[in-house]
XYZ file of C-alpha atoms in Angstrom:
486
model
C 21.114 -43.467 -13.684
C 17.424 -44.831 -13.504
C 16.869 -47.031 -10.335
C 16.311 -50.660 -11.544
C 13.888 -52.987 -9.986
C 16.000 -55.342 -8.063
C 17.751 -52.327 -6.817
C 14.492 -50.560 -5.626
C 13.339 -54.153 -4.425
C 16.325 -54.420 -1.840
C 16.521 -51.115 -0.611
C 12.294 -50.910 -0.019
C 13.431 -54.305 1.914
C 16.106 -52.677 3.631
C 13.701 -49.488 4.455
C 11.331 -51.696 6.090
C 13.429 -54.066 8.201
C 14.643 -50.658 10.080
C 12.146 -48.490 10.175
C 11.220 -48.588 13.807
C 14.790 -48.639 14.797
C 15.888 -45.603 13.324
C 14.691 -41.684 12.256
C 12.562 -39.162 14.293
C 9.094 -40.317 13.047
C 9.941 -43.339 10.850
C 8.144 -45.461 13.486
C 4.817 -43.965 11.686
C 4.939 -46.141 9.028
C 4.657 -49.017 11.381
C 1.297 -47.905 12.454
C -1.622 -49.694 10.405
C -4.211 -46.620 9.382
C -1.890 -44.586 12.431
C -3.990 -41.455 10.441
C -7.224 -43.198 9.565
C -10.130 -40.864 10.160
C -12.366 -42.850 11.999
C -9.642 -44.029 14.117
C -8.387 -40.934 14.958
C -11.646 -38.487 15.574
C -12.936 -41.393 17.920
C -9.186 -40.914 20.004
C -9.247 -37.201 19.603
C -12.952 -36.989 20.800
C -11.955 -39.043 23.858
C -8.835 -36.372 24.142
C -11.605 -33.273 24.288
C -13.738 -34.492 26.573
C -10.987 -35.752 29.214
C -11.412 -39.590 28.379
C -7.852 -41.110 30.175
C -5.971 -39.349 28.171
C -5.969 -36.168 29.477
C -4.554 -37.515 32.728
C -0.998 -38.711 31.086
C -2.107 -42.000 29.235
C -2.125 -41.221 25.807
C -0.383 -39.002 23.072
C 0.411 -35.672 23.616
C -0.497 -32.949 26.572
C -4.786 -33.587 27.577
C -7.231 -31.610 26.356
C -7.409 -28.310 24.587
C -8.591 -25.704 27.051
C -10.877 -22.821 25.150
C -9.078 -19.021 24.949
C -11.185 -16.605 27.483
C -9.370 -14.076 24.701
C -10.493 -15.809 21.731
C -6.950 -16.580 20.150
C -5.703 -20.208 20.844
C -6.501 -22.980 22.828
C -3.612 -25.157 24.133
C -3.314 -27.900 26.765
C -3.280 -26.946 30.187
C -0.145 -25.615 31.538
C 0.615 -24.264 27.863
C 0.443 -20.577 27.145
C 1.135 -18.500 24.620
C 2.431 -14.653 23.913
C 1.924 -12.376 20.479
C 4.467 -11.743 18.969
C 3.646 -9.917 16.183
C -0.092 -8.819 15.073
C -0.884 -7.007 11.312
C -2.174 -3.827 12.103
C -1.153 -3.617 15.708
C 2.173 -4.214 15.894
C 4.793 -2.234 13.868
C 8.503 -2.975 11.845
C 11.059 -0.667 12.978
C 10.366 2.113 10.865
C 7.289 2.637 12.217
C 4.987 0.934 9.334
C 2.175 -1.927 9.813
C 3.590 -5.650 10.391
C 2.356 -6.906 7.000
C -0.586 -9.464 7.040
C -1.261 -12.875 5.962
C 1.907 -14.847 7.566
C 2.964 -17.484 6.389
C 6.230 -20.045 6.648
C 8.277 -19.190 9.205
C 12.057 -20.246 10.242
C 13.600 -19.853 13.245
C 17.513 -19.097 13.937
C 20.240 -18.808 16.486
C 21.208 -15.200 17.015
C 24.076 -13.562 19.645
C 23.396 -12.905 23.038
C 20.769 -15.270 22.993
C 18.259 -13.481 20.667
C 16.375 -15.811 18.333
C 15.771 -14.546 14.599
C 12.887 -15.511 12.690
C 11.979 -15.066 8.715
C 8.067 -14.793 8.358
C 6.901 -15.130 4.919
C 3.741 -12.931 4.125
C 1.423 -14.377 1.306
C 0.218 -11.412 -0.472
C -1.211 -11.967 -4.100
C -1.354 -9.225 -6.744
C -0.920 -6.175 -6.817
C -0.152 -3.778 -3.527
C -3.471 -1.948 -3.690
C -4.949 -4.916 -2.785
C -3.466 -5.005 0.467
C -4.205 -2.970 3.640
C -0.676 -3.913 5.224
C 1.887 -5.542 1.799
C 5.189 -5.559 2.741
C 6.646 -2.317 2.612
C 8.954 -1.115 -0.078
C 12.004 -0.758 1.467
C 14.762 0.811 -0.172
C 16.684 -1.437 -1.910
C 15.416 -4.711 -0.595
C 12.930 -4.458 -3.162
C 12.630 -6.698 -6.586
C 9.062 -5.562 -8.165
C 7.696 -2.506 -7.245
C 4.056 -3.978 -8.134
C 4.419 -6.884 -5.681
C 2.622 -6.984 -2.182
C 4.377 -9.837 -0.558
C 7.889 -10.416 0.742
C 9.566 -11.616 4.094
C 9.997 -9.916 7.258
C 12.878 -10.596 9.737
C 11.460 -10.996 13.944
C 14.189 -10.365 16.442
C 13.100 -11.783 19.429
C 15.561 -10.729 22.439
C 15.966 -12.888 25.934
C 14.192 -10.439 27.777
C 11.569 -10.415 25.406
C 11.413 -7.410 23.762
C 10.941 -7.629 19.358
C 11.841 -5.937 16.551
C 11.083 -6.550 12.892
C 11.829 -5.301 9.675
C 11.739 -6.235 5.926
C 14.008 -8.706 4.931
C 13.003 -8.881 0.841
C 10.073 -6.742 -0.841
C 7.985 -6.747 -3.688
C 7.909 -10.273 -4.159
C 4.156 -11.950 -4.578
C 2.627 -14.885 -2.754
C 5.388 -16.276 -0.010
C 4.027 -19.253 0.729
C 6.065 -21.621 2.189
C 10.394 -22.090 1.773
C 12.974 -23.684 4.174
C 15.931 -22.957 6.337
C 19.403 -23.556 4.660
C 22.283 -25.360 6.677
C 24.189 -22.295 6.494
C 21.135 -20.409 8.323
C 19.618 -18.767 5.885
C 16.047 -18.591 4.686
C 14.418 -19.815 1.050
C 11.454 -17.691 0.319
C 8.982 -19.457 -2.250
C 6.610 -17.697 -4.394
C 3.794 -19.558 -5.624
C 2.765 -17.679 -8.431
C 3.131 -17.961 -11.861
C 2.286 -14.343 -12.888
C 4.482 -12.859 -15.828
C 5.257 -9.482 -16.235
C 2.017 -7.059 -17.506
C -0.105 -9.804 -15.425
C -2.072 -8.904 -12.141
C -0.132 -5.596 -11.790
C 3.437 -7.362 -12.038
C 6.476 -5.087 -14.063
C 8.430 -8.312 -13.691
C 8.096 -12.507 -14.081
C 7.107 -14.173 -10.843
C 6.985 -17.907 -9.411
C 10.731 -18.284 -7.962
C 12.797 -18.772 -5.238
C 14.616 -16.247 -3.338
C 17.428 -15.935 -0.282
C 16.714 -14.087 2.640
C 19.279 -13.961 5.605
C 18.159 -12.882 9.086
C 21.796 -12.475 10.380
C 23.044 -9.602 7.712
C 20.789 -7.129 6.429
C 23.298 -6.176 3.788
C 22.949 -9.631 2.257
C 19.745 -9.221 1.321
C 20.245 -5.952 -0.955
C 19.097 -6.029 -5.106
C 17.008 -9.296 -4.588
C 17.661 -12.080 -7.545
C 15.828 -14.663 -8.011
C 17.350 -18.497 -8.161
C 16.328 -19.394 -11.271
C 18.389 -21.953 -11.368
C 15.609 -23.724 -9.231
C 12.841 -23.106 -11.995
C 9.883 -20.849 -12.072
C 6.344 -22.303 -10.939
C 3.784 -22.309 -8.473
C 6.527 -22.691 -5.827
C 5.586 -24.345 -2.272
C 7.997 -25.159 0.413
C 11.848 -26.227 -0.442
C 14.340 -27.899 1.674
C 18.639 -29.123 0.980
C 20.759 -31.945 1.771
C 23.335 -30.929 3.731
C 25.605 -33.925 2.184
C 24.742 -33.697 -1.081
C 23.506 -30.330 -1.606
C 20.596 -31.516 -3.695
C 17.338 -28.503 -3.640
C 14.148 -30.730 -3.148
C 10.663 -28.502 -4.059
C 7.039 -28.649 -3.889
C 4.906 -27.305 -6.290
C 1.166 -26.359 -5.004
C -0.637 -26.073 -8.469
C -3.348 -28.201 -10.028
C -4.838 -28.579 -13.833
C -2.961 -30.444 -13.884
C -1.382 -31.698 -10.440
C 1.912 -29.922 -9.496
C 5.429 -32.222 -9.192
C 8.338 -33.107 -6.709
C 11.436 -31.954 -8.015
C 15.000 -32.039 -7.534
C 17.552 -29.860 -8.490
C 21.284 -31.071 -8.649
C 24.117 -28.351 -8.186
C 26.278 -28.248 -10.631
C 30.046 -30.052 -10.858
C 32.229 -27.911 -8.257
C 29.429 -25.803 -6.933
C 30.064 -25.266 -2.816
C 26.582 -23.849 -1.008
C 27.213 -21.266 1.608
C 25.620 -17.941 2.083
C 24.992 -15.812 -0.732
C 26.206 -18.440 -3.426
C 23.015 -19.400 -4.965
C 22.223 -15.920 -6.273
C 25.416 -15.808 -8.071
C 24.353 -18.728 -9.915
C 23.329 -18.838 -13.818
C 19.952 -18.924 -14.620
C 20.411 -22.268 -16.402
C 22.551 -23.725 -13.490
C 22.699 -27.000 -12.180
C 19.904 -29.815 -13.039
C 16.123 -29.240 -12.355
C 13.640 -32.662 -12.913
C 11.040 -34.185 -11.710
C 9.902 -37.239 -9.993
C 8.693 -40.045 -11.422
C 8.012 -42.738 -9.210
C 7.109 -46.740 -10.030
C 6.449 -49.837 -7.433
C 7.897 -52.738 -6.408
C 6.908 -54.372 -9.989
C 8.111 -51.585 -12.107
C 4.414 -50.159 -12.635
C 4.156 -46.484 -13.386
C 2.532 -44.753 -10.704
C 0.970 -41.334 -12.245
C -0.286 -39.680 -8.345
C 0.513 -40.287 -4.871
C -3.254 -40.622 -4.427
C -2.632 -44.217 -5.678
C -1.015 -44.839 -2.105
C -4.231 -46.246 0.139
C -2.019 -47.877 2.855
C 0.644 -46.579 5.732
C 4.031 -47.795 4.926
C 4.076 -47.961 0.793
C 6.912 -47.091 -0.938
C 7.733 -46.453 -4.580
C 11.112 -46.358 -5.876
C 11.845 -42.648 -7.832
C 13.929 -41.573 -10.935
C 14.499 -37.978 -11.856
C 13.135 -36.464 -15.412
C 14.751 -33.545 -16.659
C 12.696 -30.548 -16.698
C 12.890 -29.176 -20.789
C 12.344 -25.444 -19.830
C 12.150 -24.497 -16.126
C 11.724 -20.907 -16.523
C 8.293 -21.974 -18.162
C 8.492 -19.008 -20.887
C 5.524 -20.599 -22.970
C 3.957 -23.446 -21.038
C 4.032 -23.782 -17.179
C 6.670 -26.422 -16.160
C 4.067 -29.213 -15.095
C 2.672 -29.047 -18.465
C 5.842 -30.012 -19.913
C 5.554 -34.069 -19.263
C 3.315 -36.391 -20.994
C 0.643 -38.202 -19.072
C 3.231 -41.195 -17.959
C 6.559 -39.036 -17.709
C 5.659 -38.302 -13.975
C 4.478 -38.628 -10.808
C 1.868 -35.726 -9.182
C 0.151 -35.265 -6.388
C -2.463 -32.841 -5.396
C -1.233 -29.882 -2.891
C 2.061 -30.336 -2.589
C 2.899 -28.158 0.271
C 5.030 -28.273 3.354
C 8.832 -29.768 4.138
C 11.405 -30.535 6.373
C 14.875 -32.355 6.709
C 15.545 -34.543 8.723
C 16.299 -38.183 9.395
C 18.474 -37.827 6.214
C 15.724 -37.080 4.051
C 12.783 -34.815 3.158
C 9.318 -34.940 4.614
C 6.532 -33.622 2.247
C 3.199 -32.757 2.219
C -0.162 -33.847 -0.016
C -3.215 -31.794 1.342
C -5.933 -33.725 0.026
C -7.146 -35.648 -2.841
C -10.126 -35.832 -4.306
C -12.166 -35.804 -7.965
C -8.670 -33.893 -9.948
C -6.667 -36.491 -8.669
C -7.044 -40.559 -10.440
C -6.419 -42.291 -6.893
C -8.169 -42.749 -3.528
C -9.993 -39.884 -1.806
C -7.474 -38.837 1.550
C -7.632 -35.705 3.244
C -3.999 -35.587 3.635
C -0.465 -37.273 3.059
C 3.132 -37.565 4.795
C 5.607 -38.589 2.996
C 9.719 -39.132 3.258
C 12.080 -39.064 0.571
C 14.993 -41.294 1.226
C 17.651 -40.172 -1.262
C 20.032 -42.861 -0.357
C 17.811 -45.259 -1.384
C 15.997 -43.087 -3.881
C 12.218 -44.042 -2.417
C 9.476 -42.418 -0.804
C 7.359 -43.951 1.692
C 4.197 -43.360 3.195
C 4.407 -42.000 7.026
C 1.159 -40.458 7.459
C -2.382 -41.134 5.834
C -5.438 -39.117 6.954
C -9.116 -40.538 5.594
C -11.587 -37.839 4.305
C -12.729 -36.274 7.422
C -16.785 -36.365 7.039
C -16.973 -33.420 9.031
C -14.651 -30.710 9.674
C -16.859 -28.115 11.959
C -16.786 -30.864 14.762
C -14.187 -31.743 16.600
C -12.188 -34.786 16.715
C -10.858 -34.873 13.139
C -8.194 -33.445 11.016
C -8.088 -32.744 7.349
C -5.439 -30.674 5.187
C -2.127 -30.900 6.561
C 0.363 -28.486 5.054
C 2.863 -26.517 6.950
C 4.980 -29.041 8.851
C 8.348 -29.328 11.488
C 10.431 -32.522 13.453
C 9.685 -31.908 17.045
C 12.713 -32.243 19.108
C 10.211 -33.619 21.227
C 10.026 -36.762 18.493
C 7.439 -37.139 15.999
C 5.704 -34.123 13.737
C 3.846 -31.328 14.182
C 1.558 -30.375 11.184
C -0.477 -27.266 10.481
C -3.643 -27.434 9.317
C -5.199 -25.539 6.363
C -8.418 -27.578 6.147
C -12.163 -26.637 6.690
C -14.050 -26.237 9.275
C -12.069 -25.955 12.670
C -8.342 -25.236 12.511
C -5.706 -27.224 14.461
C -1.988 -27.779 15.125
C -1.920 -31.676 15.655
C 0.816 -33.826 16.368
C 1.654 -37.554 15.124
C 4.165 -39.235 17.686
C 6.744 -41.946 16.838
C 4.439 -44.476 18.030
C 2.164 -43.167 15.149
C -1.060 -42.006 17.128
C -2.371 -38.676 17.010
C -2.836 -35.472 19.644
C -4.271 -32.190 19.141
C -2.289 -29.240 20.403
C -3.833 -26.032 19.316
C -7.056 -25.067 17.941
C -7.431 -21.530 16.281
C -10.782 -19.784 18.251
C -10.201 -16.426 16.106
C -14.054 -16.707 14.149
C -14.043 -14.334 11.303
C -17.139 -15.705 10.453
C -20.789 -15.855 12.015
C -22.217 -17.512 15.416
C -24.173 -19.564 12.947
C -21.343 -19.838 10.180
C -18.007 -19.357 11.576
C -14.990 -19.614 9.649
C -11.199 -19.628 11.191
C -7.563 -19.085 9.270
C -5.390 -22.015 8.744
C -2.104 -22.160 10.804
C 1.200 -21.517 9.093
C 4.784 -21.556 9.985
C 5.130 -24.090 12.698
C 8.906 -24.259 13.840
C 10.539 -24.555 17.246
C 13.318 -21.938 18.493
C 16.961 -22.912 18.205
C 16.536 -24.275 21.964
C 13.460 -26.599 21.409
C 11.276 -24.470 24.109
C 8.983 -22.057 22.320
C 6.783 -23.354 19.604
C 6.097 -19.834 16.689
C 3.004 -20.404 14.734
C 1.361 -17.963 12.964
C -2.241 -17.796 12.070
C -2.437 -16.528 8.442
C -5.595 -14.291 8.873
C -5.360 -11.265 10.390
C -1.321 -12.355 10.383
C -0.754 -13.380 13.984
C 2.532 -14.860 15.510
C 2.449 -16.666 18.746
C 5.498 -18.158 20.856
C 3.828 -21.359 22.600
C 5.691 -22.371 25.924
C 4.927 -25.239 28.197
C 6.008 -28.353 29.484
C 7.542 -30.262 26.727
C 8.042 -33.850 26.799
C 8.793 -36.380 24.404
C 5.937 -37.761 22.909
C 4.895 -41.697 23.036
């Protein structure tokens, strides 16, 4: 049933009155320009060069102390350990950890191991690749394909292990963790069969679990859940409602929804059992306070908006003839440029818009955070970034897109922007901290160039921080002293 405008009217009234009384990060939104750039390089500046807040006055843990190894900079009293490294390290049976990592889960395991399901983001076909996922027998869906998941065993005393959870699937980007402690692998690709080296269609959403190895034999896709440039996904646990980013553009990729069908229980294994035509897959369309249309999220230019959000149903989500964000007229729904990372919590779904810019109709940003309140069917504004004028220097952030809810309070975001790469944190009070900066130059003295981060999570226990960085395919474990965030 559509939302009507008194409806949407009360609840954004509702929303706002309790915002800084309730959630992990909701406080954000009370923060006038909390992400501004100008606002926030002149804070982080003061954070690099020891200005107060290094010395426990401010956000976060002090300055970022440089790598004598060349790997990561942290705050002092922070370390980190690899855990796995493409081309150095190696799966159990004895081949390459695969390269370019990307989202990353973490889960409980016995005897105090912790499990972890790295996605690898391999495009095309395997030739391409010095290190694709290897084609393990029968974990594999297309021969052709370079990407796929591996599972990390990490045991108390340290020691690791990994091997392939799913093969032969192309571009993991992003995904989610399931409430029954699995992992949702996203492709986003769109590449049919006969395209790019492909013998079958691509741009879906798999199941991976890390605690059964059997489970994850003769991969099927969930169609059910469409197939398109697929980004990060995430589930109510009380509904059992499938929200998805799309990272696609020409034109902007969608939110979407899909809605299980009558008498359908989740648990593990149950969504590849599912029909191909299963359930309800649509899109968001969102509208303000007056009932306008609103066409992109780059209309949003203020911390704290909120548009109210009906669902269109998607006329063919396996996209056989046109791609699925084709499929709408101009004012059938909402997009947004980059759609990328998620995460549930607070009873809702935190997404990610990179960047805008000239392909998107709104105001310029270099990056979004935004919560989906499916009680009250809205999404809000947490975090605004303003174009960062210059990315090489530090003090700035542009191009969030892997994100996690710190236990700690607040959000950690990964950054996949130019220039200098960061893990940067936005507390409850809605101000801004670095805490790691990627020193791993694949470029030049005089050009230098560094790999986004990918995959932020914490462990099961809240005390080691995984991150990968996506080129050469590095994981780290971050330890240090934690503390919740002000």
């Amino acid at each position: 049933m559509p939302l009507s405008r008194r409806d949407f009217t009360t609840r954004t009234a509702l929303a706002g009155a309790g915002v800084a009384l309730t959630g992990t990060v909701g406080a954000l939104a009370t923060a006038p320009g909390a992400l501004a750039a100008d606002e926030g390089a002149r804070h982080d500046a003061d954070l690099e060069q020891g200005h107060g807040h290094g010395h426990g006055h401010g956000p976060g843990y002090g300055p970022l102390v440089a790598d004598p190894a060349g790997i990561l900079a942290l705050p002092a009293g922070f370390t980190y350990r690899v855990i796995t490294h493409s081309g150095v390290t190696a799966l159990e049976s004895g081949e390459s950890t695969p390269s370019n990592h990307d989202g990353t889960a973490a889960f409980e395991g016995h005897r105090g191991v912790t499990l972890l399901v790295n996605n690898h983001e391999l495009k095309g076909p395997r030739s391409s690749w010095t290190h694709p996922v290897p084609l393990t027998a029968g974990l594999v869906y297309d021969p052709g394909a370079a990407g796929g998941c591996t599972v990390v065993e990490v045991r108390r005393g340290g020691e690791v292990a990994e091997w392939v959870g799913i093969a032969g699937t192309s571009t993991n980007c992003a995904g989610g963790s399931t409430p029954w402690d699995t992992w949702l692998t996203c492709e986003e690709n769109e590449d049919l069969a006969g395209k790019n080296g492909m013998t079958k269609d691509h741009g879906y959403v798999f199941e991976v679990d890390p605690h059964d190895r059997r489970a994850n034999l003769d991969p099927k896709p969930i169609k059910a859940f469409g197939r398109y440039a697929h980004e990060a996904v995430v589930i109510d646990p009380r509904q059992g409602h499938a929200y998805l980013t799309e990272d696609a553009s020409g034109p902007n990729g969608l939110l979407y929804r899909w809605t299980p069908p009558s008498g359908f229980r989740h648990g593990r294994g149950k969504l590849r059992h599912l029909a191909d035509d299963a359930g309800v897959l649509a899109a968001a369309k969102c509208f303000d306070s007056t009932g306008l249309f609103v066409d992109d999220l780059s209309r949003a230019t203020k911390i704290g908006t909120t548009y109210g959000v009906d669902w269109v149903p998607v006329p063919d989500g396996d996209a056989r003839t046109v791609a699925v964000r084709k499929q709408f007229g101009e004012s059938a729904v909402t997009r947004a440029r980059k759609l990328e990372g998620m995460w549930w919590a607070d009873g809702g779904a935190y997404f990610v818009s990179s960047y805008a810019r000239e392909e998107s109709p709104g105001a310029a940003h270099d990056g979004q955070v935004w919560f989906y309140d499916p009680k009250r069917r809205t999404v809000r504004l947490q975090v605004l970034i303003g174009v960062n004028a210059d990315p090489s220097v530090e003090g700035g952030y542009d191009g969030p897109d892997n994100i996690t809810v710190s236990p700690y309070g607040g959000l950690i975001i990964a950054e996949d922007g130019s220039g200098l790469q960061h893990l940067f944190g936005a507390t409850e009070s809605g101000r801004t901290y670095p805490l790691a900066r990627n020193e791993m130059n694949m470029g030049t003295a005089e050009e230098p160039e560094y790999s986004e981060f990918t995959g932020v999570c914490f462990s099961p226990d809240g005390r080691t921080l995984f991150v990968n960085i996506q080129d050469p395919g590095i994981m780290l474990a971050v330890t240090g002293p934690w503390r919740r965030g002000r």
